[in-house]
Structures are given as structure tokens and as C-alpha cells.
Amino acid sequence: MLMGDTWVQSLISAIAAVMAAAQPMVPPTPIAGQPPAQVRKAGNWVGSWATAVTQADRTGLSATGVANTTLRQVVHLSVGGNSVRIRLSNRFGTRPLVVGRTTVVPSKVTAGATPTVEILQILPLTFKGKPAVTIPVGADVISDPVSLSVAEDSDLVISTYFPSATGPLTQHPAGYATAFSAYGEQTTGGGAQYRKIPGMARFVVSEVDVRGSAKGALVLFGDSITDGAASPMDRNLRYPDQLADLLLLRGVGALNAGIAGNRLLANAGSSGEAAIGRFERDVVRRTGVQAVVVLEGINDIRLTRGAISATQVIAAHRQLIARAHAAGLKAYGATLTPYWASAQYTVGGEIARQAVNQWIRTSGEYDGVVDFEAALRDPKSPLQLLPAYDSGDHLHPNAVGFTAMAKAFDLNLVG
């Protein structure tokens, strides 16, 4: 297929339009046994940072867990506030998770990955008034609030001590941030005790809420493109990071709920539960959430090489829209980005992608559209990413492409 063949473009567009028009407008089928979720009413608390958690990998620290060890992790906040609380997750653990002590401290380091903090600013957290907490299998806990002023667009360092063997740890595999570990109880250590953990995963910490003047939060829900694949480590240049900076103009936080390899319709191990299965946990139950941007479906299309149809992808999107609306959230649909010449590319998959995008743009079922395809495609060869935005695998944008994605979001959607 020649990228410049306009007749091919016209054919694909025509087929996409026919397929989109043929979709039956029927209500989504609810997941059996799953109670309706509602947005957590949280007063003036708002999510400032979050990550979507998965089960442990087969190897590495998430698989083995730790014992008598402190993990130190750096999270990049969106909105600021005058009080902080954090969420710890044992959603995918295999045994009750004992947390001996947890501390937080703002970071003034502006470049590079380091565990170094100012000791005198470290603050301990409590859970129902106690420094230690045991998290049941499948559960989360939220810390008590601590009075701490944190600036917008700043870093917070979280240190968590695990006194006994944890077993496999709930994680986020692709955090694009360096984590650190130290032997023993080092939650108040200055940093010299810590060593880098290989890889780029995050462990147990899943959300940071702040109390302040922010209006609410926007969840960016998706796969590796939302997660930040090909993003430089420790630079906070993923599209949700860059959009977070723009959302500050509207007083809205940004929460990244992307998972590399995630699919709409299939569970994928450490690539996360299917999007239709994790939506309530990763979107609806986030603190102060007002709206969600959905960028999901390209993995269902390309990894199955056509076995998943546009009809099935659209039906899944309809489920997400209905569940967002039932919880009082706005839902914005993001068009699937070009993937020509990438691994698993097929003409059938391209037609399905075009059909899904046609439906997102024209059906009116989403409350708004974020046209990432238009922002990233090469005007001369519209089936592929603009070379300046291509990370090299013809699927994932680079940091400049993530900038284009952030700028494609209409800030008027959040007021």
C-alpha cells in the first residue's frame, strides 16, 4: 500500500463510515455481579497524582517482594495544596501486606533521579492514628491527612518500610521513574542509604490526594501511549504530564491511568486487567474526579490481527461511557493514533481503527472528542505518525509527540 494513494484513503474512509453507521445503538451490558460505582465525594480533596496498578511481574522486585526494606519513590504532583494523604494498594498481593512506617517529604531536586531529601522536612504518616497498617489482600488504605504545603507541578518523596516478607507486590510496571530501596527502617534517612532499583516500576503507592483550591481532577485512561512508552526516564514528559501543566490554568488535576499493553476486552497480566474491568477502580473511585479521557482499543485491534472487530471495540467504549455517566462523570473519546509500519499492522486492523475513529468523531455519544490522530498523523501520509513525532517503532509518540497530544486537548472541556 502506498501511503500517498488517495483512493486507498477514500476507500478506507468509506468503509469506516459504513461500519460506523451500521453499529446498533443499544445500551451496554453491565458486568455480572459488579455493583454500580459512584464518584467518591471528598469535600475539597482532589487527586493530584495517581497510577494504575497491576499484578506482579514474573521476575524482579515485584515478583519476589521485600523484607525489612524501605522503598523510596518520587511522584510528580499536578495540583498543589496545604494537606496531603496517600493511598497504598495491596490489590494484587497474595498475603496481607504489613507496612511498618511511611513518611513524605517535598523534593527540591530539579533534575536527575535521586533519593536525597531534607531530613528536617520529613513528616510521618499515620493510618487511623497509628504509624503501622496491615492491608488485606485485594484492598487499599488511605492515610490520615497530614498538614503539608505542596506546590503545583512539584515532586513528593514517599518512603515506605516493610518489616516482614511481603510476597509479590502490587505494582505499576512502567512508571518511567526511578525507585530506590534501603535495608532496614530508613524512612527518615537523608538518602545515602538508598540504591536504585533496576527497571522503572512503582510499588504499592497508587494515589496522592491534596486539599486545597483545585476544582477537581481529569483521569487519562488508556494503554502504553497514555502510560508514556518511549518517554525519557524521570523527566515527566508523558502526555498526561504535559497536559497536567496546561490543566493548572483551569485549576484541575491530572491522573494518569494508562497501563502499557492494556486492552479493552482482555486481561493481560502485568499489563493490567481489561479496561472494562478496571474502569471503576482507576477512574470512578479516584478522588475528586470530574471527567475521563478514554484512549483505548489499538491493542485489541493490532494484537489480535483483526480477530477483534470495530463493532466489539465500539461496544466496549459504550460501556465505559455509560458507566462514566452513571457516576456523574463527563467522558471524552480520544481517537486511536496511527500505527502504519509498526509490528502487528494489518490492513484489516487499519480499517477497524478508522471505523472506531469515525464513530468517536461523529456518533455524539462521547461528551467531547480529543483528536489525537489528527494531532499526530503525517499530513502527507495520514496512515502513519509524523516522523518528527515517531519514537522509532511507528506506534508510540516521542516526547515531542506527547507535547502535540497535550496541546490537542481543548481546555474548555474542563471549564
XYZ file of C-alpha atoms in Angstrom:
415
model
C 0.000 0.000 0.000
C 1.432 3.356 -0.975
C 0.845 5.981 1.640
C 0.157 8.626 -0.997
C -2.635 6.744 -2.737
C -5.665 8.955 -2.169
C -8.007 6.310 -3.476
C -6.884 3.977 -0.694
C -7.596 6.711 1.832
C -11.013 7.287 0.333
C -11.795 3.571 0.349
C -10.816 3.181 3.975
C -12.831 6.252 4.970
C -15.862 4.986 3.083
C -15.659 1.547 4.683
C -15.179 3.157 8.091
C -18.243 5.322 7.618
C -20.371 2.340 6.568
C -19.193 0.265 9.509
C -19.761 3.077 11.980
C -23.240 3.768 10.650
C -24.118 0.105 10.997
C -23.475 -0.043 14.744
C -26.686 -0.707 16.707
C -27.478 1.930 19.309
C -28.141 -0.413 22.222
C -27.456 0.023 25.925
C -24.242 -1.592 27.209
C -24.414 -4.884 29.047
C -23.424 -4.477 32.719
C -20.726 -6.736 34.141
C -22.348 -9.507 36.164
C -22.056 -9.105 39.930
C -20.458 -5.667 39.760
C -22.284 -3.022 41.818
C -22.769 0.454 40.344
C -19.850 2.687 41.235
C -20.211 6.262 42.367
C -17.702 9.081 42.455
C -16.204 9.426 45.926
C -17.445 12.667 47.439
C -14.350 14.050 49.053
C -15.067 17.605 50.131
C -12.169 19.693 48.923
C -9.807 16.749 48.452
C -8.602 16.194 44.872
C -6.327 13.607 43.315
C -3.030 15.228 42.354
C -1.163 12.103 41.222
C -2.145 8.506 40.570
C -1.045 5.347 38.825
C -2.970 2.274 37.701
C -1.794 -0.870 39.473
C -1.315 -4.397 38.150
C -0.225 -7.797 39.367
C 3.476 -8.519 39.863
C 5.785 -9.437 37.014
C 7.197 -12.953 36.798
C 10.663 -11.727 37.786
C 12.175 -8.760 39.570
C 11.349 -6.991 42.802
C 7.582 -7.029 42.288
C 7.712 -10.824 41.951
C 9.986 -11.509 44.920
C 8.753 -8.756 47.176
C 10.898 -7.378 50.006
C 11.507 -7.875 53.730
C 12.995 -5.495 56.310
C 13.336 -2.994 53.487
C 12.335 0.615 52.837
C 11.219 1.669 49.372
C 11.584 5.336 48.415
C 9.596 6.620 45.430
C 9.202 10.031 43.821
C 5.826 11.135 42.451
C 5.204 14.251 40.387
C 2.143 16.160 41.566
C -0.190 18.119 39.324
C -2.201 20.441 41.589
C -0.906 21.666 44.935
C -2.491 22.048 48.338
C -1.982 22.531 52.075
C -2.634 18.944 53.199
C -1.668 15.560 51.781
C -2.794 11.958 52.080
C -1.721 8.880 50.142
C -3.274 5.608 49.044
C -1.409 2.306 49.392
C -2.591 -0.754 47.477
C -2.432 -4.492 48.071
C -4.918 -5.104 45.258
C -2.835 -7.884 43.684
C -0.948 -9.122 46.744
C -1.065 -12.743 47.822
C -0.913 -12.133 51.579
C -1.789 -9.295 53.994
C 0.742 -6.505 53.464
C 2.351 -5.141 56.626
C 3.529 -1.535 56.345
C 5.609 -0.530 59.341
C 6.055 3.159 58.695
C 5.537 5.691 55.903
C 6.880 9.213 55.503
C 6.504 12.020 52.975
C 8.653 14.996 52.111
C 8.596 17.567 49.297
C 11.562 17.344 46.956
C 13.517 20.399 45.886
C 15.701 18.491 43.449
C 15.048 19.833 39.953
C 16.961 17.371 37.786
C 18.048 13.750 37.831
C 16.882 10.791 39.873
C 17.970 10.883 43.495
C 16.675 9.616 46.855
C 18.181 12.610 48.651
C 15.785 14.674 50.773
C 15.955 17.296 53.506
C 15.715 15.303 56.728
C 14.176 18.101 58.789
C 11.195 18.328 56.416
C 10.257 14.621 56.559
C 6.809 14.023 58.018
C 5.427 10.676 59.263
C 2.044 9.443 58.106
C -0.496 7.565 60.192
C -3.353 5.238 59.391
C -6.262 5.693 61.793
C -3.807 7.284 64.172
C -1.155 4.562 64.041
C 2.145 4.505 62.111
C 1.749 0.864 61.032
C -1.028 -0.678 58.990
C -1.819 -4.111 57.604
C -3.546 -4.051 54.212
C -5.738 -7.094 53.450
C -5.340 -8.946 50.162
C -7.243 -7.111 47.443
C -7.622 -3.922 49.460
C -6.315 -0.347 49.626
C -5.811 2.007 52.552
C -5.754 5.787 52.713
C -3.515 7.550 55.195
C -4.712 10.147 57.657
C -4.265 13.694 56.348
C -1.039 15.465 57.202
C -0.618 19.224 57.143
C 1.961 19.843 54.432
C 2.122 22.562 51.798
C 2.961 21.130 48.384
C 3.324 23.227 45.271
C 1.667 22.509 41.958
C 3.935 20.809 39.413
C 6.275 19.588 42.174
C 7.683 16.294 43.476
C 6.767 14.405 46.621
C 9.043 11.686 48.024
C 7.294 8.750 49.709
C 9.222 6.247 51.828
C 7.538 3.044 52.960
C 9.024 0.458 55.331
C 8.072 -3.210 55.031
C 9.277 -5.052 58.159
C 8.404 -8.598 57.074
C 8.305 -10.593 53.860
C 5.691 -9.031 51.585
C 5.304 -11.658 48.900
C 4.575 -10.354 45.384
C 3.918 -6.624 45.366
C 1.128 -4.726 43.673
C 2.908 -2.533 41.148
C 2.796 -0.284 38.131
C 5.382 -1.749 35.734
C 6.173 1.314 33.587
C 6.381 4.328 35.841
C 9.226 5.929 33.864
C 10.659 6.971 37.221
C 13.495 5.570 39.310
C 12.641 3.929 42.626
C 15.085 3.240 45.448
C 15.486 0.733 48.270
C 17.407 0.588 51.526
C 17.906 -2.192 54.052
C 16.032 -1.759 57.305
C 13.857 1.081 58.523
C 15.146 4.122 56.627
C 12.011 6.218 56.163
C 13.705 9.224 57.802
C 17.049 8.730 56.085
C 18.628 11.510 54.072
C 19.255 9.364 51.017
C 22.771 7.957 51.201
C 21.404 4.612 52.398
C 19.408 4.048 49.211
C 20.252 2.299 45.970
C 18.444 2.347 42.651
C 16.012 -0.465 41.921
C 16.542 -1.863 38.406
C 13.738 -1.048 35.988
C 11.133 1.666 36.197
C 8.279 0.170 38.217
C 6.329 1.724 41.047
C 5.257 -0.303 44.079
C 2.200 -0.184 46.379
C 1.738 3.616 46.251
C -1.210 4.306 43.954
C -2.524 7.814 44.625
C -1.718 11.142 46.270
C -4.569 13.470 47.219
C -4.226 17.107 48.204
C -6.577 19.509 49.912
C -6.599 22.990 48.500
C -8.281 25.134 45.865
C -8.266 22.721 42.907
C -11.656 22.284 41.219
C -11.311 18.573 40.500
C -9.342 16.011 38.545
C -9.254 14.625 34.999
C -8.324 10.959 34.533
C -6.321 9.985 31.428
C -7.329 6.375 30.824
C -5.505 4.215 28.314
C -2.672 1.922 27.298
C 1.046 2.437 26.681
C 0.586 5.724 24.834
C -1.081 7.200 27.914
C 1.353 5.359 30.196
C 4.215 7.109 28.418
C 6.019 4.426 26.399
C 9.291 5.805 24.992
C 9.196 8.706 27.434
C 12.582 9.632 28.927
C 13.071 8.413 32.497
C 12.491 10.820 35.373
C 11.567 13.729 33.083
C 7.767 13.775 33.444
C 7.222 14.275 29.714
C 4.400 11.808 29.090
C 1.310 13.315 27.522
C -0.597 13.280 30.852
C 2.352 15.083 32.495
C 2.413 17.762 29.830
C -1.363 18.077 29.841
C -1.223 18.423 33.630
C 0.818 21.598 33.205
C -1.849 23.046 30.911
C -4.707 21.980 33.186
C -3.203 24.023 36.001
C -4.546 27.041 34.115
C -8.029 25.723 34.952
C -7.257 24.500 38.472
C -7.713 20.847 37.533
C -5.512 17.895 38.490
C -4.394 15.194 36.055
C -4.301 11.486 36.934
C -2.510 9.002 34.670
C -4.426 5.706 34.434
C -2.509 4.280 31.488
C -1.021 0.779 31.518
C 1.395 -0.405 28.832
C -0.107 -3.275 26.854
C -3.583 -2.737 28.266
C -6.634 -3.840 26.285
C -10.311 -3.030 26.383
C -11.544 -6.600 26.327
C -8.853 -8.928 27.671
C -6.908 -9.261 30.901
C -3.185 -9.092 30.278
C -1.277 -9.999 33.453
C 1.148 -7.236 34.375
C -0.345 -5.198 31.509
C -3.439 -4.896 33.641
C -6.987 -6.052 33.835
C -9.169 -5.335 30.805
C -10.183 -1.686 30.643
C -13.836 -2.577 31.080
C -12.877 -4.422 34.268
C -10.660 -1.779 35.876
C -12.635 1.337 34.957
C -14.334 1.830 38.314
C -11.130 1.408 40.325
C -8.896 3.501 38.084
C -11.379 6.208 37.108
C -14.630 6.434 39.062
C -13.135 5.924 42.511
C -10.344 8.454 42.113
C -10.651 11.392 44.468
C -12.458 14.428 43.104
C -12.586 13.122 39.534
C -14.829 15.100 37.187
C -14.098 13.615 33.775
C -12.141 10.972 31.875
C -10.341 10.843 28.515
C -10.503 7.334 27.024
C -7.694 6.271 24.662
C -8.109 2.501 24.385
C -8.555 -0.098 21.664
C -5.463 -0.095 19.479
C -4.021 -3.131 21.303
C -7.255 -5.076 20.874
C -7.103 -4.335 17.144
C -3.439 -4.917 16.422
C -2.538 -7.723 18.850
C -5.425 -9.892 17.667
C -4.650 -9.138 13.999
C -8.266 -8.485 13.196
C -9.941 -11.021 15.485
C -11.391 -8.115 17.489
C -13.680 -6.051 15.268
C -14.540 -2.377 15.299
C -18.021 -3.411 16.434
C -16.590 -5.008 19.583
C -14.300 -2.069 20.322
C -17.169 0.394 19.939
C -19.401 -1.707 22.196
C -16.709 -1.601 24.895
C -16.402 2.167 24.556
C -20.165 2.411 25.001
C -19.877 0.506 28.265
C -17.295 2.966 29.538
C -19.394 5.964 28.508
C -22.471 4.577 30.245
C -20.585 3.793 33.431
C -18.937 7.220 33.496
C -22.299 8.916 33.048
C -23.903 6.727 35.713
C -21.246 8.004 38.126
C -21.809 11.633 37.143
C -18.639 11.988 35.059
C -18.035 13.535 31.662
C -16.453 11.111 29.185
C -14.242 12.291 26.323
C -13.275 9.983 23.484
C -9.753 10.088 22.069
C -9.184 8.917 18.503
C -6.797 5.992 18.027
C -3.432 7.145 16.734
C -1.694 5.951 13.521
C 0.306 2.718 13.601
C 1.228 2.030 9.972
C 4.536 0.108 9.603
C 4.551 -0.905 13.286
C 4.589 -4.504 14.469
C 1.237 -6.300 14.021
C -0.008 -3.761 11.463
C -2.652 -5.150 9.097
C -4.939 -3.577 6.526
C -7.920 -5.087 8.329
C -6.758 -3.543 11.576
C -6.367 -0.199 9.840
C -9.936 -0.341 8.594
C -11.129 -1.179 12.107
C -9.144 1.734 13.552
C -10.635 4.094 11.017
C -14.128 2.812 11.809
C -13.642 3.324 15.544
C -12.313 6.836 14.956
C -15.208 7.675 12.658
C -17.620 6.587 15.367
C -15.785 8.563 18.084
C -15.849 11.714 15.945
C -19.403 11.530 14.623
C -21.640 9.480 16.904
C -22.071 12.161 19.555
C -22.025 9.509 22.266
C -18.947 10.931 23.989
C -19.298 14.312 25.680
C -16.403 15.576 23.606
C -13.664 14.401 21.266
C -9.884 14.681 21.636
C -8.493 14.106 18.153
C -5.081 12.623 18.835
C -4.963 11.032 15.394
C -5.239 14.453 13.722
C -2.598 15.846 16.078
C -0.032 13.126 15.353
C -0.508 11.931 11.762
C 1.715 12.894 8.871
C -0.313 15.186 6.566
C 1.496 13.732 3.539
C 0.935 10.107 4.635
C -2.036 10.140 7.016
C -1.843 6.466 7.968
C 1.454 6.989 9.758
C 2.834 9.116 12.559
C 4.568 12.319 11.559
C 8.264 11.324 11.584
C 9.102 14.160 13.994
C 6.669 12.619 16.490
C 7.678 8.970 15.995
C 9.663 7.294 18.781
C 11.007 4.864 16.188
C 8.575 1.971 16.468
C 5.867 3.718 14.391
C 3.350 3.224 17.200
C 4.406 5.291 20.194
C 4.969 9.048 20.042
C 8.157 10.565 21.399
C 8.263 13.435 23.887
C 7.608 15.975 21.118
C 4.630 13.906 20.024
C 3.374 13.882 23.606
C 3.540 17.684 23.516
C 1.343 17.670 20.418
C -1.117 15.370 22.192
C -1.321 17.628 25.247
C -1.948 20.668 23.057
C -4.712 18.797 21.212
C -6.838 18.763 24.371
C -9.392 21.599 24.449
C -9.114 23.123 27.927
C -12.675 24.396 27.575
C -13.788 20.794 28.156
C -12.901 21.207 31.834
C -14.361 24.685 32.208
